[in-house]
Coordinates of C-alpha atoms and ligand atoms in Angstrom, one line a residue:
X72 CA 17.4 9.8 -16.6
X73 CA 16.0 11.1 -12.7
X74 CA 13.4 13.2 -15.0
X75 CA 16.5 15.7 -15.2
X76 CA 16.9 17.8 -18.7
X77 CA 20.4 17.3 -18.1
X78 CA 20.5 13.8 -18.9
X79 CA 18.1 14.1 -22.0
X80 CA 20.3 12.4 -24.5
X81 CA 22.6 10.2 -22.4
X82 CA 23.2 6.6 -23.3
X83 CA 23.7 4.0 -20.5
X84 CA 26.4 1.3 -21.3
X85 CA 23.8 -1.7 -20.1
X86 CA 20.2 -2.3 -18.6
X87 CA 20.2 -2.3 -15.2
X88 CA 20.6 -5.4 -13.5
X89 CA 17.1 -5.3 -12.2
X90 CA 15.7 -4.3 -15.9
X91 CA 18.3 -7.4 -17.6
X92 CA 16.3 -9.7 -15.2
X93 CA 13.0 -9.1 -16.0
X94 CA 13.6 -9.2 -19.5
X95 CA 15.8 -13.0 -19.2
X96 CA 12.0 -14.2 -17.7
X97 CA 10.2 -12.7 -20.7
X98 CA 9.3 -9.5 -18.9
X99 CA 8.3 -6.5 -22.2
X100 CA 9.8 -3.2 -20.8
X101 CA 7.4 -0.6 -22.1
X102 CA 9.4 1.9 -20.9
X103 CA 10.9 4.0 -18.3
X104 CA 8.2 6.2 -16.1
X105 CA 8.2 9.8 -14.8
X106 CA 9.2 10.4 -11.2
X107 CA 10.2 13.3 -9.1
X108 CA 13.6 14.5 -10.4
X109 CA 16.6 13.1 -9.0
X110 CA 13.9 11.7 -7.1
X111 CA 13.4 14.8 -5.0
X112 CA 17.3 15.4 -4.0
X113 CA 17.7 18.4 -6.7
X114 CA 14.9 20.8 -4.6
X115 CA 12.4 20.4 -1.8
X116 CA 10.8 23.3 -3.5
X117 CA 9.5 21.3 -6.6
X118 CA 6.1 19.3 -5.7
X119 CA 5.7 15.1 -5.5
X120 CA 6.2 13.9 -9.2
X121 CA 7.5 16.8 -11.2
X122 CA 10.4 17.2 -12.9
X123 CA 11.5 19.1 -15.8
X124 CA 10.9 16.9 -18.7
X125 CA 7.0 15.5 -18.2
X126 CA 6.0 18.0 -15.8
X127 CA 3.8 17.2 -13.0
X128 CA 2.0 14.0 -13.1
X129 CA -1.8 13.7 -11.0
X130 CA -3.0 11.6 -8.7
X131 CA -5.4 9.0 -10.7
X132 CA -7.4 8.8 -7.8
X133 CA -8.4 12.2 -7.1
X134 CA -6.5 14.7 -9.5
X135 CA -5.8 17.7 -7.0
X136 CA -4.5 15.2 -4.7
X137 CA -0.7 14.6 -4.3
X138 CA 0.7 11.7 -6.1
X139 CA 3.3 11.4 -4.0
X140 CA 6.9 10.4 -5.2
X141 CA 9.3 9.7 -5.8
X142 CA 8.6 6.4 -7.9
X143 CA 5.8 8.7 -8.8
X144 CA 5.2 7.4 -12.8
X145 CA 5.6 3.7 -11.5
X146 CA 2.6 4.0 -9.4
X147 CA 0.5 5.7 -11.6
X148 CA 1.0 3.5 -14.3
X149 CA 0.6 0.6 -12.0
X150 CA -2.5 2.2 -10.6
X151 CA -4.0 2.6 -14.0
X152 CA -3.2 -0.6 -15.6
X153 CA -0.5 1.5 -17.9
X154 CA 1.3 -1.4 -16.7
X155 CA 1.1 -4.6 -15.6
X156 CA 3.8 -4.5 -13.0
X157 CA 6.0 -1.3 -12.2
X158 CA 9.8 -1.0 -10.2
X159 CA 10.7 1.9 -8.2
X160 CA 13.4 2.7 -6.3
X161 CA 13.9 4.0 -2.2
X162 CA 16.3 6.0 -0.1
X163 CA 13.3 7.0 2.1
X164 CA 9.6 6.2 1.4
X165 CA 9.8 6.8 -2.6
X166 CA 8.5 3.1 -3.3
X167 CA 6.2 3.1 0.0
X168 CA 4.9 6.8 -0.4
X169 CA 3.7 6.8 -3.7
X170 CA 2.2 3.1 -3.7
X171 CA 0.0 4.1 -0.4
X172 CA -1.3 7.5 -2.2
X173 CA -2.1 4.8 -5.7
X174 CA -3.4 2.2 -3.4
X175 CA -0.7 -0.2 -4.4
X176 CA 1.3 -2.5 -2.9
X177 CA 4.8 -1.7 -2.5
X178 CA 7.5 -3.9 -1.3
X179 CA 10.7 -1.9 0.1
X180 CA 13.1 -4.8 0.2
X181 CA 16.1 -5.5 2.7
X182 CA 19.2 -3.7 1.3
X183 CA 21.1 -5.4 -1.1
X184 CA 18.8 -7.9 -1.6
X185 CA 17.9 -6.0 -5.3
X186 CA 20.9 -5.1 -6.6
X187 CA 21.1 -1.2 -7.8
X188 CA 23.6 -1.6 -10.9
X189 CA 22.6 0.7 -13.3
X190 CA 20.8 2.7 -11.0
X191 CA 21.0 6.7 -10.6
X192 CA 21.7 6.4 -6.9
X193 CA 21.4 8.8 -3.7
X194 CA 23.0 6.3 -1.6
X195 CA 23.9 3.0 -1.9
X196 CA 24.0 2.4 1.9
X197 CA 20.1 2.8 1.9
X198 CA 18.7 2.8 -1.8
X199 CA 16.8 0.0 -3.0
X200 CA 14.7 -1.3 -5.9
X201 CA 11.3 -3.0 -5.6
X202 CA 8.2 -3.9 -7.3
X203 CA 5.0 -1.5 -7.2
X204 CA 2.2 -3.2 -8.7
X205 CA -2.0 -3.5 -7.8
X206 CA -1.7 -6.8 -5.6
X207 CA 0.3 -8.5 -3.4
X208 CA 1.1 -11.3 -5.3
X209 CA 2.4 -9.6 -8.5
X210 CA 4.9 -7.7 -6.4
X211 CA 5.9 -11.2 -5.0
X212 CA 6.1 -12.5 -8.3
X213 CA 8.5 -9.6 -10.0
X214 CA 10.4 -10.0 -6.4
X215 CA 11.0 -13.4 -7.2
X216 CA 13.0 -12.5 -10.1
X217 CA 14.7 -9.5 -9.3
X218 CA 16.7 -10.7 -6.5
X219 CA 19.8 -11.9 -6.1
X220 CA 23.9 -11.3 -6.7
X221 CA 25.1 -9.3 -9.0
X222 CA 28.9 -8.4 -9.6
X223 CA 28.3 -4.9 -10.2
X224 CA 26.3 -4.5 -7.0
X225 CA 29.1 -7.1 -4.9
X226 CA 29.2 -6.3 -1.6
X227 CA 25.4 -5.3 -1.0
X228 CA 24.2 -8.1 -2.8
X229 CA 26.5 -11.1 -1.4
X230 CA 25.5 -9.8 1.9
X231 CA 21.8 -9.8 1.4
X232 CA 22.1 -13.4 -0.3
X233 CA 21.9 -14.9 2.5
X234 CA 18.1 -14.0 3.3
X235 CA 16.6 -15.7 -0.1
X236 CA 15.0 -18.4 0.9
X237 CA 15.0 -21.8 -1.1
X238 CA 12.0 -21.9 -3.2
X239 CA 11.6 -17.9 -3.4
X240 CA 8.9 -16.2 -1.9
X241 CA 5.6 -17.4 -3.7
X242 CA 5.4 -19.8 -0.9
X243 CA 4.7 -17.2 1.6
X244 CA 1.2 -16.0 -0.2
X245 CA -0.5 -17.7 2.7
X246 CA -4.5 -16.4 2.9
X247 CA -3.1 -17.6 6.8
X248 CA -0.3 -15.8 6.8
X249 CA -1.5 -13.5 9.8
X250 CA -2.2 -16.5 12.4
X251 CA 0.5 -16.3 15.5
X252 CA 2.2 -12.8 13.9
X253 CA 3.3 -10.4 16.8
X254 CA 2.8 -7.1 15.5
X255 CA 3.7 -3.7 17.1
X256 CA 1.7 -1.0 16.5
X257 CA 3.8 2.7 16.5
X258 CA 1.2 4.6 18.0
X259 CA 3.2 7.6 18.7
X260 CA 4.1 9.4 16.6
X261 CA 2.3 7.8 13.3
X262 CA -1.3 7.7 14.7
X263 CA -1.5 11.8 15.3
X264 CA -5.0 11.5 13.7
X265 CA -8.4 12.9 15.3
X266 CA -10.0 9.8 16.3
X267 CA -13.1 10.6 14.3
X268 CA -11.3 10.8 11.1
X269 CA -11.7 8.0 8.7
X270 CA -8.1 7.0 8.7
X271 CA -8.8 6.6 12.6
X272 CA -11.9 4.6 12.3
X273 CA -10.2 2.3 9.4
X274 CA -7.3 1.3 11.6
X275 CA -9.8 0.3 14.3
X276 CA -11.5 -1.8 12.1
X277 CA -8.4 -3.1 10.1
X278 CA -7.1 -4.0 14.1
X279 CA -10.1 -5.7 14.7
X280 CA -9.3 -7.8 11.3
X281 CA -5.9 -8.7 12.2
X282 CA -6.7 -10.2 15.5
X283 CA -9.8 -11.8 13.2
X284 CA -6.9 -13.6 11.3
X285 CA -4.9 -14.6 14.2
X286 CA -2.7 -11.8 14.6
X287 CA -1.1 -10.6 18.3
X288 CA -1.2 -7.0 18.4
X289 CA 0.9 -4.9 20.6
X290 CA -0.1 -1.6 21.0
X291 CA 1.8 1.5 21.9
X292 CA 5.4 0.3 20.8
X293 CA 7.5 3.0 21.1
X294 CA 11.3 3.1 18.7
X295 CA 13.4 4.8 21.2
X296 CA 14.9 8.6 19.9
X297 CA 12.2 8.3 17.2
X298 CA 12.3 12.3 17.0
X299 CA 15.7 12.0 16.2
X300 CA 15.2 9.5 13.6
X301 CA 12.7 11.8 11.7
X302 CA 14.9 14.4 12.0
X303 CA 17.2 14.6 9.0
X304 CA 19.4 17.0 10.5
X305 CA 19.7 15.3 14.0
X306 CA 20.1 11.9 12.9
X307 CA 22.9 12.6 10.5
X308 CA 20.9 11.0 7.8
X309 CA 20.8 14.2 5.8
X310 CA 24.7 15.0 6.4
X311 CA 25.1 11.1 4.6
X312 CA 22.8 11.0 1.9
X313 CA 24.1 14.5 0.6
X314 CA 27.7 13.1 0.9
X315 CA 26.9 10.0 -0.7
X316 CA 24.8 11.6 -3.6
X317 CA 28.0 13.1 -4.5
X318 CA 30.5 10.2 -5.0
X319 CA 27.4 7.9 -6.5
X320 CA 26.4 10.4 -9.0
X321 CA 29.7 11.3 -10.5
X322 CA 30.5 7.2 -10.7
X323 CA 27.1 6.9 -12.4
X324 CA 28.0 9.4 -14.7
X325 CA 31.1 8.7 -15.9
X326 CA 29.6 5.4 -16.8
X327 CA 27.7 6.8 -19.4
X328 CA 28.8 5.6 -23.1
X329 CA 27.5 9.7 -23.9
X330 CA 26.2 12.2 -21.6
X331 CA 25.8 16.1 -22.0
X332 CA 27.1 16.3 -18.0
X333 CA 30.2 13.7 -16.0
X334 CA 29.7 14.9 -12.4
X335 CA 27.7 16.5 -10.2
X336 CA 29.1 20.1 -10.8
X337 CA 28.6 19.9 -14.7
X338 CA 24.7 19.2 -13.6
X339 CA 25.0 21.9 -11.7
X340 CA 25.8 24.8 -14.2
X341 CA 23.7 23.1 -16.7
X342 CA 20.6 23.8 -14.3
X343 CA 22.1 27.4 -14.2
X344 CA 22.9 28.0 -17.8
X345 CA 19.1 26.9 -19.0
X346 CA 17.4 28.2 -16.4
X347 CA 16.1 30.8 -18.4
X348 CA 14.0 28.4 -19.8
X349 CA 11.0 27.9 -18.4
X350 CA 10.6 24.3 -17.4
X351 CA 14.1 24.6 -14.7
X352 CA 13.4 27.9 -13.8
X353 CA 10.4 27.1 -11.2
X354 CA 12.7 25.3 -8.5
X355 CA 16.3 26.0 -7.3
X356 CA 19.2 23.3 -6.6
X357 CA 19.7 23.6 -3.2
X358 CA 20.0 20.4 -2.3
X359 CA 22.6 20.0 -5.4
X360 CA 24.7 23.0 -4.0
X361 CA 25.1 21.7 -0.6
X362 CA 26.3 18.3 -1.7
X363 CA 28.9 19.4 -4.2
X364 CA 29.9 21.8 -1.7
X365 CA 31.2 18.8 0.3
X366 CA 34.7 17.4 -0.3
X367 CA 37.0 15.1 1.4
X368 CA 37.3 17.5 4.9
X369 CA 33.5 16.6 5.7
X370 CA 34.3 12.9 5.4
X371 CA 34.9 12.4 9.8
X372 CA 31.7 14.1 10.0
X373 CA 30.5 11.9 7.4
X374 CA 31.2 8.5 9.3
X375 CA 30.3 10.2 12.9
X376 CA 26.8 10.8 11.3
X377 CA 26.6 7.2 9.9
X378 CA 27.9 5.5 13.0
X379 CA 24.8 7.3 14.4
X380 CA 22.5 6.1 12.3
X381 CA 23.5 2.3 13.2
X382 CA 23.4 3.3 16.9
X383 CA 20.0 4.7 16.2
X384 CA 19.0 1.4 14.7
X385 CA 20.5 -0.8 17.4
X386 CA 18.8 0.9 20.0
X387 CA 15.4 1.4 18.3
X388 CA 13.6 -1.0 15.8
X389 CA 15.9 -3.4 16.4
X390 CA 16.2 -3.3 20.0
X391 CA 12.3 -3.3 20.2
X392 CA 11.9 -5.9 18.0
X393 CA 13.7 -8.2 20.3
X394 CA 12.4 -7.1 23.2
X395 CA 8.8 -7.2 22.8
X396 CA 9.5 -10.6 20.2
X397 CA 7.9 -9.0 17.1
X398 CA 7.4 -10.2 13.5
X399 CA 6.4 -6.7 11.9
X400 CA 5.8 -3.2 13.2
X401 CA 3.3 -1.2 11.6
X402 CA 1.9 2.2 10.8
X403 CA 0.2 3.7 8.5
X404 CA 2.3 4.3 5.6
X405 CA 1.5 8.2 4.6
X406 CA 3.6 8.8 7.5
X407 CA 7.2 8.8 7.9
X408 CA 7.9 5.3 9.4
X409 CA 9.3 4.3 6.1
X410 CA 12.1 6.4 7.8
X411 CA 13.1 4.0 10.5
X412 CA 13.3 1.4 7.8
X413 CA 15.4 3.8 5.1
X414 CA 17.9 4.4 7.6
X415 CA 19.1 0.8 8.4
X416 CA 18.2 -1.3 5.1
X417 CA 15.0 -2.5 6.8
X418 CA 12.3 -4.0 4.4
X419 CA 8.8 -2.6 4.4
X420 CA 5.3 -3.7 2.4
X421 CA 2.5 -1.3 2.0
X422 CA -0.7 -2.7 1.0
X423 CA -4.0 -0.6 0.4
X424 CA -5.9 0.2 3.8
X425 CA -8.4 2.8 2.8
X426 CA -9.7 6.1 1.6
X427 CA -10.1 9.8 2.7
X428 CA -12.4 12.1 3.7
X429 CA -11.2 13.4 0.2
X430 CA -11.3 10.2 -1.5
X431 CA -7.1 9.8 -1.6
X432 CA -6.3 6.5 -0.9
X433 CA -3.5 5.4 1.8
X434 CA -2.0 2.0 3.2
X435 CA -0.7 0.5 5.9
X436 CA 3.0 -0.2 6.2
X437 CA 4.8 -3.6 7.7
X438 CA 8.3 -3.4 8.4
X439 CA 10.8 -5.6 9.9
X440 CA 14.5 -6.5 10.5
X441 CA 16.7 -7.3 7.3
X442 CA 15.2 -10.3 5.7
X443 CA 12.2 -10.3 6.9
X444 CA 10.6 -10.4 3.8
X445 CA 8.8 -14.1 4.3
X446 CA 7.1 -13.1 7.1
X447 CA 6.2 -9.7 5.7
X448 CA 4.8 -11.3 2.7
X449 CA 2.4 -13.7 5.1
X450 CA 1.2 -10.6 7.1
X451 CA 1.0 -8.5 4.1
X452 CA -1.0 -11.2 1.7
X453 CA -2.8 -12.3 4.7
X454 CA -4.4 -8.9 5.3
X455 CA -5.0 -8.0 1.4
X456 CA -7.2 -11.0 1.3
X457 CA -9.1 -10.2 4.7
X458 CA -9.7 -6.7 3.0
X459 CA -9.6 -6.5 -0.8
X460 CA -9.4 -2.5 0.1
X461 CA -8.4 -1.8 -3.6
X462 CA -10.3 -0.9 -6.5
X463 CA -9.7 1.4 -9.1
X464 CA -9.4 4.9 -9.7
X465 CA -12.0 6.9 -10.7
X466 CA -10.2 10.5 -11.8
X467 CA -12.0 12.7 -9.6
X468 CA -11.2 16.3 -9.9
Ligands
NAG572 C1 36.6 21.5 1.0 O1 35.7 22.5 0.8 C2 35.9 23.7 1.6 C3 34.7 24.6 1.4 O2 33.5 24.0 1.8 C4 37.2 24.3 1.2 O3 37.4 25.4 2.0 C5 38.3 23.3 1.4 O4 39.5 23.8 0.9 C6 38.1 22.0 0.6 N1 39.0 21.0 1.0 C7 39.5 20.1 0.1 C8 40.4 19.1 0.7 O5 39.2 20.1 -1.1
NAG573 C1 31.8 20.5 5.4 O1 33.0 20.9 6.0 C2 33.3 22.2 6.0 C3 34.7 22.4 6.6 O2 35.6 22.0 5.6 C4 32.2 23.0 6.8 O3 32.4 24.3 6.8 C5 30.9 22.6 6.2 O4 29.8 23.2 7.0 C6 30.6 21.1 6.1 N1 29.4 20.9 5.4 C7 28.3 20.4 6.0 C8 27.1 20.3 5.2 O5 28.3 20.0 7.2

């Protein structure tokens, strides 16, 4: 229910398709977890992880630290064996975010390749659903069985189907997996660290490791307009997502076999009405008044903003991946390179890489064209079992 008060009391008409999956392979569902509400598309106001019905949730690993979001609750129940496995869903670095701050791996896969039926989308041209869980090969295993077709989720899921390889991808959990891998490193902007600082040092080291394994590094790749891909506003990525929150919220709603709100604008004067009450009156609804305040004359805008998102694409990870023949880029993945990915359905893995000064853990991010998942698995695996970077969290306050 997106952590939203409005939706306390609502019955969906199924299990997702993701969730109906899981359970067919004798998967126990112990229960939906927290996350930022409406994964943060309500407010930017409200911090990582809060929402109005559990509040905001800490950081296992050090408590003042941010937890990050906005799978938030998947990660910390993942992180402290809550659970054995956890899903969270992406429009932009809410599966990849909060798995580096729970040192956890997170796989981000290929659009479509997860179908999203049943879930509360922002977009279904870049939302996802994929596993969060403590190693690599658990969130290989739940990917395993939560691929695939699905009627409700057609034309994402048909397209994607292609990209499953026969066999699945256990086979890829090669300890080898690195040997031969060309991977570009994005320097700029996603290394704007002081070079004494830990997460400086680590990737030195971690370099060092993948060349150890066999890797090809190639330093200083560069994703052409990259400012305007982090750039909401430029990019048109903002412009989309608001338009599409819209039109996939109110068909989400109306779905609902009972709901106290059907669209967007009944949310909306919900949020008003109680927020006299103390849990919705700490953050506004911006983001919510600036999509509903789009209608059918912002649609030309709509597709001009999308066609440059493609063109964005085309001309940057794609374009670079060709060029310099690359099997992954990488970054470290508290920084917004989970962007480049959100934007054009790429798939991304995050696996643990270190610690802070402070103690807060963060990982590095693999990311590659659309159905790259067997080779990210390789690299991914590959360098878990070179590092073995995780352990568990220890609470400090
Ligand atoms: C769309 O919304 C604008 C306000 O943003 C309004 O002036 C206009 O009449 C609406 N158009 C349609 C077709 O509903
Ligand atoms: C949507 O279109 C209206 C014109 O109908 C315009 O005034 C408004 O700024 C547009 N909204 C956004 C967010 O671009």
């Amino acid at each position: 229910m997106a952590g939203s008060l409005a939706l306390l009391g609502s019955v969906v008409p199924r299990d997702a398709r993701v969730v109906r999956k899981l359970r067919a392979v004798g998967a126990i569902i112990l229960g939906k977890a927290s996350m930022s509400e409406w994964a943060v598309f309500r407010s930017l106001e409200a911090p990582m992880g809060w929402n109005a019905i559990g509040g905001q949730p800490k950081n296992p690993y050090v408590l003042s630290a941010n937890p990050s979001g906005s799978s938030t609750g998947s990660a910390i129940s993942a992180a402290t064996n809550l659970a054995t496995v956890t899903l969270g869903t992406e429009t932009d670095g809410s599966i990849i975010t909060p798995s580096s701050a729970n040192s956890l791996v997170g796989i981000k896969p290929t659009l479509g390749l997860t179908s999203r039926a049943g879930v509360i989308l922002i977009s279904p041209r870049q939302d996802t659903v994929g596993p969060i869980c403590r190693t690599v090969l658990d969130a290989v295993f739940v990917l395993d069985e939560i691929v695939g077709f699905d009627q409700r989720d057609k034309k994402a899921t048909i397209a994607a189907s292609k990209f499953i390889p026969a066999g699945g991808y256990k086979q890829f959990l090669k300890a080898e997996g690195l040997r031969g891998k060309r991977l570009g490193i994005l320097r700029e902007p996603f290394f704007n660290f002081s070079g004494t600082s830990v997460l400086a040092q680590t990737f030195e080291t971690h370099f060092k490791t993948l060349r150890q394994k066999g890797a090809i590094l190639v330093d200083n790749v560069e994703i052409s307009n990259i400012n305007v891909i982090l750039d909401v506003r430029e990019s048109g990525e903002g412009l989309a997502l608001l338009y599409e929150f819209k039109k996939a919220l109110n068909a989400y709603l109306s779905e609902l076999l009972v709901s106290p709100v059907r669209t967007l604008s009944d949310v909306i004067a919900f949020n008003i009405k109680h927020s006299k009450e103390e849990k919705l009156k700490e953050y506004g609804q911006d983001i919510f008044i600036l999509a509903e305040s789009l209608n059918r004359s912002n649609s030309s805008q709509v597709k001009r903003a999308i066609s440059n998102l493609k063109e964005l694409s085309r001309n940057g990870i794609e374009k670079v991946m060709r060029e310099k023949k690359l099997d992954a880029i990488l970054a470290p993945a508290n920084t917004p390179v989970y962007t480049i990915l959100a934007i054009g359905g790429y798939p991304g893995i995050t696996v643990p890489a270190g610690y802070d000064e402070e103690g807060v853990p963060f990982g590095i991010c693999f990311g590659g064209l659309r159905g790259s998942e067997p080779k990210l698995i390789e690299i991914a695996y590959s360098f878990e079992q070179a590092t073995h970077i995780r352990r568990p969290p220890t609470f400090k306050s």
